[in-house]
Amino acid sequence: MNEIENSQAKLLINVIAGISAAGGLLFGYDTGIISAALLQITPQFHLDIGGQQIVTSAIIAGALVGCLGAAPLSDRGGRRRTVMVAAAIFILGTLVASLANGTWMLTAARFVLGLAVGAASQIVPLYISELAPAHRRGRLVGLFQLAVVCGLLVSFVTGYLLRHESWRLMFGLGIIPAVILLLGMAFLPNSPRWLAMQGDFEGARTVLRRVRESHHTAEEELQSIIDAHDRQEPWSELARPWIRPALVAAIGVALLCQLSGINAVLYYAPTIFSGAGFGQGSALLTSVAVGIAIIVATLFGNWAVEAIGRRALLLWFLPGASLCLLVLAELFHMQASGGTSHPWLMVASLLGYAVLNVGSLSVTIWIIGAEVFPLSVRGKGMGLAAAAHWGADLLISMTTLSMVQGFGAGGTFLLFGLINALAYLFVLRFVPETRGLSLEEIEGRLRAGTFLRTASGHQLGR
């Protein structure tokens, strides 16, 4: 195979990952724009704290339903078609949200948007992981999270620039990436592993020859897929003892990604900092700074998952994330007690936490979930991991402002800091290193009972 063919295969994989990751851009934009829009919607629709939390959380409730519904759909109709369905739902939900004339219409529209967000979170990482070569899989799946944080930053900048305009325009702009995703996916190939699961080995061969550096490499990978060939299994298969370590790792990381507080910061930072004495413009700029910081963190994380590994990245960053939140909690406590206020130190602590948490948990959640399950239940397993993520997100978004009101910002950030420390202990015990392994090799380790074995050959937790 000559260099031109090599570069064509690499380019095609990059295009596939880039277009697919537009689902992450929508994910980030639609979940993040509420932080700015809420400052206008609250007085217009006369929302109390409960109303603010309901409007914010509707998209997460929809995502919880969407990720579970997408799992069987992606197994039956294919990964690519499911992404296209999600893009069409994005367009519908965006139109209704931008035209909403009351709280309940807006809430319903954001629930519909959530269906698409949930489906995208379940299927896009899965689709990319099943097409990507093993040595680039972490980085390419990580593009989804990079797109998510880019969408968040775009939403924060849009919210700041349109702060004197209508919130309807803020929502309506989300239709642009939705159309790009729908049209772009129409030209992309199906997942070779999904084709193999349908018995279409020739179709799988055709796709692999397009996206691998040589026909020999494609044939070797196809043979490994055939050797590990699984038929689709029911949800009950996830309860089998040999799959349980994968389930614990994927769902644990998914839960802790949200319970560690990152979306509480992303959704409510302007509201929290407005209450701490920042002007509205300054509070919105704080969100923009957070958005820039998490993009830098995600870029580093996408490099680090292949350079140092998924597990190592988590173990390096989580202690620092916990420390930053504990400092932030103390600063809020000092302010509430009448002591000296340190607003910019608060911002610095918040940014430090955002970088360290997003650069580890948020980067690896979609990679780990898309890697660890066997093919026979990969769609369902990823759906369950995404559901755990959105269920925890729903809990956090529905309770954050109430916790701030009841315990103060200091007490709330203290709780999140302790959960980040708990996440470190969880990773230490239950999350293996999957860097450089093919999906079939990871499945082989599950079946052999060596899933939790480290690179040095030691069993985790023993």
mmCIF file of C-alpha atoms in Angstrom, residues 123-262:
data_model
loop_
_atom_site.group_PDB
_atom_site.id
_atom_site.type_symbol
_atom_site.label_atom_id
_atom_site.label_comp_id
_atom_site.label_asym_id
_atom_site.label_seq_id
_atom_site.Cartn_x
_atom_site.Cartn_y
_atom_site.Cartn_z
ATOM 1 C CA ILE A 123 -24.096 6.326 19.761
ATOM 2 C CA VAL A 124 -21.454 8.805 18.516
ATOM 3 C CA PRO A 125 -18.582 7.528 20.739
ATOM 4 C CA LEU A 126 -19.639 3.970 19.902
ATOM 5 C CA TYR A 127 -19.666 4.642 16.167
ATOM 6 C CA ILE A 128 -16.233 6.283 16.217
ATOM 7 C CA SER A 129 -14.712 3.559 18.431
ATOM 8 C CA GLU A 130 -15.893 0.797 16.068
ATOM 9 C CA LEU A 131 -14.293 2.516 13.059
ATOM 10 C CA ALA A 132 -11.062 3.836 14.595
ATOM 11 C CA PRO A 133 -7.786 1.850 14.628
ATOM 12 C CA ALA A 134 -6.732 0.768 18.111
ATOM 13 C CA HIS A 135 -3.704 3.065 18.359
ATOM 14 C CA ARG A 136 -5.835 6.174 17.586
ATOM 15 C CA ARG A 137 -9.142 5.147 19.155
ATOM 16 C CA GLY A 138 -8.779 7.111 22.380
ATOM 17 C CA ARG A 139 -7.868 10.317 20.602
ATOM 18 C CA LEU A 140 -10.594 9.987 17.962
ATOM 19 C CA VAL A 141 -13.349 9.100 20.432
ATOM 20 C CA GLY A 142 -12.022 11.979 22.519
ATOM 21 C CA LEU A 143 -12.993 14.304 19.664
ATOM 22 C CA PHE A 144 -16.579 13.832 20.817
ATOM 23 C CA GLN A 145 -15.779 15.346 24.211
ATOM 24 C CA LEU A 146 -13.702 18.063 22.543
ATOM 25 C CA ALA A 147 -16.759 18.915 20.439
ATOM 26 C CA VAL A 148 -18.893 18.945 23.602
ATOM 27 C CA VAL A 149 -16.667 21.503 25.313
ATOM 28 C CA CYS A 150 -16.370 23.533 22.097
ATOM 29 C CA GLY A 151 -20.167 23.596 22.021
ATOM 30 C CA LEU A 152 -20.175 24.753 25.626
ATOM 31 C CA LEU A 153 -17.709 27.542 24.880
ATOM 32 C CA VAL A 154 -19.731 28.622 21.841
ATOM 33 C CA SER A 155 -22.837 28.704 24.028
ATOM 34 C CA PHE A 156 -21.081 30.800 26.699
ATOM 35 C CA VAL A 157 -19.709 33.273 24.131
ATOM 36 C CA THR A 158 -23.097 33.420 22.394
ATOM 37 C CA GLY A 159 -24.813 34.009 25.720
ATOM 38 C CA TYR A 160 -22.452 36.882 26.513
ATOM 39 C CA LEU A 161 -22.681 38.498 23.064
ATOM 40 C CA LEU A 162 -26.472 38.160 22.947
ATOM 41 C CA ARG A 163 -27.059 39.119 26.576
ATOM 42 C CA HIS A 164 -29.002 42.197 25.418
ATOM 43 C CA GLU A 165 -30.818 40.242 22.672
ATOM 44 C CA SER A 166 -33.553 37.621 22.866
ATOM 45 C CA TRP A 167 -32.916 34.206 24.392
ATOM 46 C CA ARG A 168 -34.876 32.819 21.415
ATOM 47 C CA LEU A 169 -31.974 33.629 19.125
ATOM 48 C CA MET A 170 -29.607 31.890 21.550
ATOM 49 C CA PHE A 171 -31.601 28.666 21.183
ATOM 50 C CA GLY A 172 -32.267 29.056 17.457
ATOM 51 C CA LEU A 173 -28.573 29.144 16.474
ATOM 52 C CA GLY A 174 -28.303 25.496 17.512
ATOM 53 C CA ILE A 175 -29.974 24.489 14.252
ATOM 54 C CA ILE A 176 -26.763 25.142 12.253
ATOM 55 C CA PRO A 177 -24.628 22.246 13.571
ATOM 56 C CA ALA A 178 -27.729 19.994 13.567
ATOM 57 C CA VAL A 179 -28.127 20.430 9.810
ATOM 58 C CA ILE A 180 -24.378 19.830 9.281
ATOM 59 C CA LEU A 181 -24.587 16.587 11.278
ATOM 60 C CA LEU A 182 -27.661 15.316 9.405
ATOM 61 C CA LEU A 183 -26.232 16.012 5.949
ATOM 62 C CA GLY A 184 -22.702 14.891 6.783
ATOM 63 C CA MET A 185 -23.710 11.505 8.233
ATOM 64 C CA ALA A 186 -25.560 10.643 5.014
ATOM 65 C CA PHE A 187 -22.190 10.193 3.264
ATOM 66 C CA LEU A 188 -20.350 8.215 5.965
ATOM 67 C CA PRO A 189 -19.950 4.404 6.093
ATOM 68 C CA ASN A 190 -21.589 2.013 8.525
ATOM 69 C CA SER A 191 -19.629 0.568 11.423
ATOM 70 C CA PRO A 192 -17.754 -2.561 10.252
ATOM 71 C CA ARG A 193 -18.411 -4.264 13.578
ATOM 72 C CA TRP A 194 -22.148 -3.564 13.321
ATOM 73 C CA LEU A 195 -22.111 -4.944 9.754
ATOM 74 C CA ALA A 196 -20.330 -8.075 11.010
ATOM 75 C CA MET A 197 -22.911 -8.469 13.767
ATOM 76 C CA GLN A 198 -25.565 -8.471 11.021
ATOM 77 C CA GLY A 199 -23.621 -11.194 9.179
ATOM 78 C CA ASP A 200 -22.494 -8.828 6.409
ATOM 79 C CA PHE A 201 -18.798 -9.674 6.462
ATOM 80 C CA GLU A 202 -18.236 -8.459 2.914
ATOM 81 C CA GLY A 203 -19.664 -5.074 3.853
ATOM 82 C CA ALA A 204 -17.393 -5.008 6.912
ATOM 83 C CA ARG A 205 -14.394 -5.869 4.711
ATOM 84 C CA THR A 206 -15.233 -3.042 2.291
ATOM 85 C CA VAL A 207 -15.395 -0.469 5.100
ATOM 86 C CA LEU A 208 -12.217 -1.703 6.785
ATOM 87 C CA ARG A 209 -10.273 -1.527 3.528
ATOM 88 C CA ARG A 210 -11.294 2.127 3.219
ATOM 89 C CA VAL A 211 -10.238 3.114 6.730
ATOM 90 C CA ARG A 212 -7.098 1.013 7.361
ATOM 91 C CA GLU A 213 -3.548 1.632 6.169
ATOM 92 C CA SER A 214 -3.426 -1.557 4.076
ATOM 93 C CA HIS A 215 -5.651 -4.385 2.864
ATOM 94 C CA HIS A 216 -3.534 -6.762 4.947
ATOM 95 C CA THR A 217 -4.286 -4.795 8.121
ATOM 96 C CA ALA A 218 -7.974 -4.729 7.192
ATOM 97 C CA GLU A 219 -8.037 -8.512 6.648
ATOM 98 C CA GLU A 220 -6.317 -9.169 9.978
ATOM 99 C CA GLU A 221 -8.800 -6.966 11.821
ATOM 100 C CA LEU A 222 -11.756 -8.528 10.016
ATOM 101 C CA GLN A 223 -10.542 -11.963 11.005
ATOM 102 C CA SER A 224 -10.271 -10.904 14.656
ATOM 103 C CA ILE A 225 -13.833 -9.556 14.455
ATOM 104 C CA ILE A 226 -15.044 -12.841 12.928
ATOM 105 C CA ASP A 227 -13.168 -14.890 15.551
ATOM 106 C CA ALA A 228 -14.816 -12.875 18.331
ATOM 107 C CA HIS A 229 -18.112 -12.696 16.422
ATOM 108 C CA ASP A 230 -21.086 -12.254 18.706
ATOM 109 C CA ARG A 231 -24.773 -12.118 18.018
ATOM 110 C CA GLN A 232 -26.886 -9.437 19.626
ATOM 111 C CA GLU A 233 -27.788 -10.360 23.174
ATOM 112 C CA PRO A 234 -30.669 -9.100 25.363
ATOM 113 C CA TRP A 235 -30.277 -6.604 28.201
ATOM 114 C CA SER A 236 -30.073 -9.479 30.696
ATOM 115 C CA GLU A 237 -26.677 -10.441 29.245
ATOM 116 C CA LEU A 238 -25.187 -7.391 30.979
ATOM 117 C CA ALA A 239 -25.800 -9.113 34.317
ATOM 118 C CA ARG A 240 -23.479 -12.010 33.439
ATOM 119 C CA PRO A 241 -20.547 -12.263 35.902
ATOM 120 C CA TRP A 242 -17.873 -12.080 33.189
ATOM 121 C CA ILE A 243 -19.274 -8.744 31.916
ATOM 122 C CA ARG A 244 -19.701 -7.251 35.385
ATOM 123 C CA PRO A 245 -16.208 -5.680 35.668
ATOM 124 C CA ALA A 246 -16.853 -3.715 32.457
ATOM 125 C CA LEU A 247 -20.254 -2.646 33.744
ATOM 126 C CA VAL A 248 -18.812 -1.446 37.056
ATOM 127 C CA ALA A 249 -15.995 0.498 35.368
ATOM 128 C CA ALA A 250 -18.173 2.178 32.721
ATOM 129 C CA ILE A 251 -21.128 3.023 34.950
ATOM 130 C CA GLY A 252 -18.936 4.085 37.869
ATOM 131 C CA VAL A 253 -16.972 6.561 35.740
ATOM 132 C CA ALA A 254 -20.231 7.799 34.152
ATOM 133 C CA LEU A 255 -21.847 8.426 37.546
ATOM 134 C CA LEU A 256 -18.800 10.072 39.073
ATOM 135 C CA CYS A 257 -18.319 12.314 36.049
ATOM 136 C CA GLN A 258 -21.568 14.045 37.002
ATOM 137 C CA LEU A 259 -21.650 13.572 40.772
ATOM 138 C CA SER A 260 -18.237 15.276 40.949
ATOM 139 C CA GLY A 261 -20.038 18.529 40.079
ATOM 140 C CA ILE A 262 -18.806 19.665 36.682
#
